[in-house]
GROMACS .gro file of C-alpha atoms in nm:
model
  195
    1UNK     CA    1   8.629  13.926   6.760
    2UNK     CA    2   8.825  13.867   6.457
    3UNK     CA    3   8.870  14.039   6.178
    4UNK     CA    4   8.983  13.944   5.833
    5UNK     CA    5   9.097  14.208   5.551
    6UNK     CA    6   9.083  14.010   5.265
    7UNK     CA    7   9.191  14.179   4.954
    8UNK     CA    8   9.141  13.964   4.600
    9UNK     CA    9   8.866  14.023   4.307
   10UNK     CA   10   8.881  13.606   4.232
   11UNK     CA   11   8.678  13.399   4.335
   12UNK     CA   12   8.876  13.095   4.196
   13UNK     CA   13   9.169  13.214   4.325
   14UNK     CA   14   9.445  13.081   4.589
   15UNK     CA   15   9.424  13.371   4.851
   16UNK     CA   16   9.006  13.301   4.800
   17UNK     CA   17   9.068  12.911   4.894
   18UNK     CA   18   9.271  13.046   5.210
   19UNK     CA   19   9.023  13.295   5.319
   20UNK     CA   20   8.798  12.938   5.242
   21UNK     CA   21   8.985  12.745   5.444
   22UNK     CA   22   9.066  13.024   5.731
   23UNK     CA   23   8.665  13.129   5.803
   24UNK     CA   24   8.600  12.728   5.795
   25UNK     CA   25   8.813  12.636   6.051
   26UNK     CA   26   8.727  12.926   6.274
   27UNK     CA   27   8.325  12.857   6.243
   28UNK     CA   28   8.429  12.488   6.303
   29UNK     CA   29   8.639  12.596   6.623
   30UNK     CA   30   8.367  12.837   6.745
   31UNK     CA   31   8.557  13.148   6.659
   32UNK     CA   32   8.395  13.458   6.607
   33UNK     CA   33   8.527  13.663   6.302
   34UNK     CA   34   8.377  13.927   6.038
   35UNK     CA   35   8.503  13.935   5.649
   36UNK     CA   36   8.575  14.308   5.515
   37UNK     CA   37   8.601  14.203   5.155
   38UNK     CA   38   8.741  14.507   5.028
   39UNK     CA   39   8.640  14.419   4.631
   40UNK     CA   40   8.310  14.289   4.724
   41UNK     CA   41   8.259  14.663   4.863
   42UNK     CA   42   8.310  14.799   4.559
   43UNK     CA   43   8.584  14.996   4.774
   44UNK     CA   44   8.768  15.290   4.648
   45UNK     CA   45   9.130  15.340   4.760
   46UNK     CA   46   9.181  15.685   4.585
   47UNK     CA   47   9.130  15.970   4.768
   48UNK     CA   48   8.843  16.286   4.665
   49UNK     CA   49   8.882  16.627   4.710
   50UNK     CA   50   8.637  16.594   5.005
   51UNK     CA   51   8.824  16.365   5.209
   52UNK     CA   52   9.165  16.490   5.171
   53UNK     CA   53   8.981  16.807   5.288
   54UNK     CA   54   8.836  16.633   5.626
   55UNK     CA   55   9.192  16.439   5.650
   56UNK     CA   56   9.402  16.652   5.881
   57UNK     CA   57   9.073  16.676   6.106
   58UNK     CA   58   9.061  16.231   6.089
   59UNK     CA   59   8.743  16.286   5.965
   60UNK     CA   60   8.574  16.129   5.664
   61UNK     CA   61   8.248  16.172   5.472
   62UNK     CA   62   8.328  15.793   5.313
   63UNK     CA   63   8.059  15.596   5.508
   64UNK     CA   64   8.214  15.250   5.385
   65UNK     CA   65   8.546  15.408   5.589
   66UNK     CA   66   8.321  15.471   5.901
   67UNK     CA   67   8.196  15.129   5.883
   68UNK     CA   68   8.517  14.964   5.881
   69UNK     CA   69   8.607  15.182   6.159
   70UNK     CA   70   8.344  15.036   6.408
   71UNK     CA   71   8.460  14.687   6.286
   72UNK     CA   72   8.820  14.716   6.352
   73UNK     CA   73   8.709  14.881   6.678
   74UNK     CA   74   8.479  14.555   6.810
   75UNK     CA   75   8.813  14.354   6.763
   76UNK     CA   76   9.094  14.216   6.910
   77UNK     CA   77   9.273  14.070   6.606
   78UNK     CA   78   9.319  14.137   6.254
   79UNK     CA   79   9.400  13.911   5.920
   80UNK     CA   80   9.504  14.046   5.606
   81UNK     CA   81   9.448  13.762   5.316
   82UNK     CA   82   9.623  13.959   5.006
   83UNK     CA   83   9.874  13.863   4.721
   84UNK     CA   84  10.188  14.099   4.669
   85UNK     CA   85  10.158  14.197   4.316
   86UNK     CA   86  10.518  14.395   4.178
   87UNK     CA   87  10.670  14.352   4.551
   88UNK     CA   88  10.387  14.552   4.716
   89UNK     CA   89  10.061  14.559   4.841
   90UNK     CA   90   9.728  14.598   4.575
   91UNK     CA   91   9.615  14.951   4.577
   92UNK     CA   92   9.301  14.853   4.779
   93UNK     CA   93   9.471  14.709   5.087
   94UNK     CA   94   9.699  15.039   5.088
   95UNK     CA   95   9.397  15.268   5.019
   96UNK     CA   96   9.238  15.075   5.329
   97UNK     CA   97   9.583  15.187   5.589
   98UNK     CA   98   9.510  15.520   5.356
   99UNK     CA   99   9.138  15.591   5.460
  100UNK     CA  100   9.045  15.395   5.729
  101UNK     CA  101   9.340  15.453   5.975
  102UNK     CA  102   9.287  15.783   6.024
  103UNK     CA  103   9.406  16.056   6.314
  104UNK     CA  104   9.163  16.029   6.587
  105UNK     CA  105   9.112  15.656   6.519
  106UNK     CA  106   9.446  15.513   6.433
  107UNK     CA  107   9.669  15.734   6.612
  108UNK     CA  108   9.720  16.087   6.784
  109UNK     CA  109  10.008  16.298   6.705
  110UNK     CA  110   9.978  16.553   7.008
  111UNK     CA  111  10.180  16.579   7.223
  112UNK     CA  112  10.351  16.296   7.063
  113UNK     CA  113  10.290  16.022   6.816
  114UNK     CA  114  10.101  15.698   6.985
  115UNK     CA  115   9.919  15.457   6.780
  116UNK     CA  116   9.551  15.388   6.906
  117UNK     CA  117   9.463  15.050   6.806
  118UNK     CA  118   9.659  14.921   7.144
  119UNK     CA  119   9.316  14.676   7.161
  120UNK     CA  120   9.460  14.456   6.884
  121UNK     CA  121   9.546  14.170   7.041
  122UNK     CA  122   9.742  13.962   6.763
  123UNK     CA  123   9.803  14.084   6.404
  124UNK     CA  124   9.830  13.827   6.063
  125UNK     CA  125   9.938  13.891   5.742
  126UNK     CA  126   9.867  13.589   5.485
  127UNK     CA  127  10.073  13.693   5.160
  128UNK     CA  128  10.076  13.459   4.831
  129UNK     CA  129  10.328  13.598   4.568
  130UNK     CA  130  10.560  13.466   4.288
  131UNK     CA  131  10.843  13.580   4.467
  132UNK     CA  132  10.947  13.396   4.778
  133UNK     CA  133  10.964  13.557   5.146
  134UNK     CA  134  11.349  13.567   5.140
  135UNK     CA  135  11.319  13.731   4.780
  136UNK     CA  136  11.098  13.989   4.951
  137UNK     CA  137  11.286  14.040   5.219
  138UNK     CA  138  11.595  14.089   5.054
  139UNK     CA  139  11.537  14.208   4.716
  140UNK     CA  140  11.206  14.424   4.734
  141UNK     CA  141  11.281  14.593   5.060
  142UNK     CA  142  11.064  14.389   5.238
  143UNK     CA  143  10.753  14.532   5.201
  144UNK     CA  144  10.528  14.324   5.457
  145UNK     CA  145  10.810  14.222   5.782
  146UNK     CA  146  10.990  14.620   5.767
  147UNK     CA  147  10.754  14.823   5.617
  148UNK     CA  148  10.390  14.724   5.719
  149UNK     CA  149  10.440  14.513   6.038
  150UNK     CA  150  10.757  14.699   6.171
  151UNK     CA  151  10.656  15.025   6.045
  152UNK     CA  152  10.249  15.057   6.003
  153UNK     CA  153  10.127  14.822   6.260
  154UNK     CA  154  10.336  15.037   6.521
  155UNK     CA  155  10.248  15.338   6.380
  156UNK     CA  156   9.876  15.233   6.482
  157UNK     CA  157   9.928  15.051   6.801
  158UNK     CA  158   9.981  14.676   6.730
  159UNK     CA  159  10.272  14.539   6.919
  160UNK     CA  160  10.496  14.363   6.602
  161UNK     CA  161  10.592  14.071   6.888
  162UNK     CA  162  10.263  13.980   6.899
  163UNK     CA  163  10.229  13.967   6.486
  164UNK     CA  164  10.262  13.659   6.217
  165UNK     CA  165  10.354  13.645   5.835
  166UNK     CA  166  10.264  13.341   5.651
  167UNK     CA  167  10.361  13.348   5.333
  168UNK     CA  168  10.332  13.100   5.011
  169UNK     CA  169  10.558  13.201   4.750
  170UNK     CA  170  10.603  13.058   4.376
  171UNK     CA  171  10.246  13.020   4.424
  172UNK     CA  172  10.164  13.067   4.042
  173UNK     CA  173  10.469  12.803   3.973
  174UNK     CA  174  10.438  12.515   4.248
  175UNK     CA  175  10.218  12.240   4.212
  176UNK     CA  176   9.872  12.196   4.338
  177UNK     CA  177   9.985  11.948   4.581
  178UNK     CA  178  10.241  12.228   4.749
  179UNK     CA  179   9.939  12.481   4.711
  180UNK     CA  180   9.702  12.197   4.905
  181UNK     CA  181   9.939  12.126   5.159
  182UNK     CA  182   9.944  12.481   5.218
  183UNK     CA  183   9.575  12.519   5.304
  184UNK     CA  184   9.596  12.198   5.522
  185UNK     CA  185   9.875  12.384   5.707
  186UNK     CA  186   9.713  12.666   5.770
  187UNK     CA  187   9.520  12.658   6.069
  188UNK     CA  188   9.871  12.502   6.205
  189UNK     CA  189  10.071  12.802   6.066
  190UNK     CA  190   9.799  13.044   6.189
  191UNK     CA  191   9.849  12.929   6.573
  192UNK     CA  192  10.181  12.913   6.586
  193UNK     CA  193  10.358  13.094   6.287
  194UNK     CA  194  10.529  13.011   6.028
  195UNK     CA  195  10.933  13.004   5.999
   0.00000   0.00000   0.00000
């Protein structure tokens, strides 16, 4: 089972069209997948009093969190869909590695560190920014390669050989022809990566 992360409040916007164009082409390939749509939840990346309380015990009384939990747990890959706004990731999509990968789940630390999500198969990351991916990588301390695939994903147990970033930058300044082309692409640059 896939599952996508998809982290936007637009409807009319580009990373919508991709999460569009991604959950057609599996349905038209046969591909099972489930959609946590973290604005459509209505979820909340800040942490209460009450859950920082439960957090050293990986335990939450967020139900939303639980529920996410036995979704990531019935798969074998995950796909974040999220823009990069001021050269990071919006506050839900880091609430979600926040809240939902918890100890217990995620990861153990005892006797040493091992990341528990060994089950995910194949990780993607779909990013849309006005910054390029070299201007990421270089200039904003590459938030998505180094810190969330190198870092994050091993942290919980997903191999970074067997991840992908696909990335459309300028996307505010290209034209819609670039944009389209992108979507077309993208079952393409979802099988076989994108350089």
């Amino acid at each position: 089972m896939k599952t996508i992360i998809y982290a936007h409040p637009y409807e009319g916007s580009l990373n919508h069209a991709i999460l569009t164009r991604l959950t057609d082409y599996f349905t038209q390939t046969d591909q099972a997948y489930q959609v946590i749509d973290l604005y459509q939840d209505d979820f909340n990346p800040r942490f209460s009093k009450e859950e920082l309380r439960l957090f050293s015990r990986g335990e939450t009384p967020y139900q939303l969190v639980k529920h996410y939990q036995q979704l990531i747990s019935q798969s074998t890959e995950l796909i974040f869909i999220t823009p990069i706004w001021w050269h990071q990731l919006p506050a839900e999509l880091k609430g979600f590695f926040d809240k939902v990968m918890l100890k217990g789940f995620a990861y153990e630390e005892a006797p040493e560190w091992q990341g528990r999500l060994t089950y995910i198969q194949k990780a993607t990351v779909i990013t849309t920014a006005t910054l390029t991916k070299s201007y990421l990588k270089i200039e904003s301390g590459d938030p998505i390669q180094k810190n969330l695939i190198n870092r994050v994903f091993t942290d919980i147990g997903i191999d970074p050989k067997h991840t992908n970033w696909i990335h459309l930058g300028e996307a505010n300044t290209t034209t819609d022809a670039v944009r389209q082309q992108f979507l077309t692409d993208l079952p393409q640059l979802y099988l076989h990566g994108q350089d």
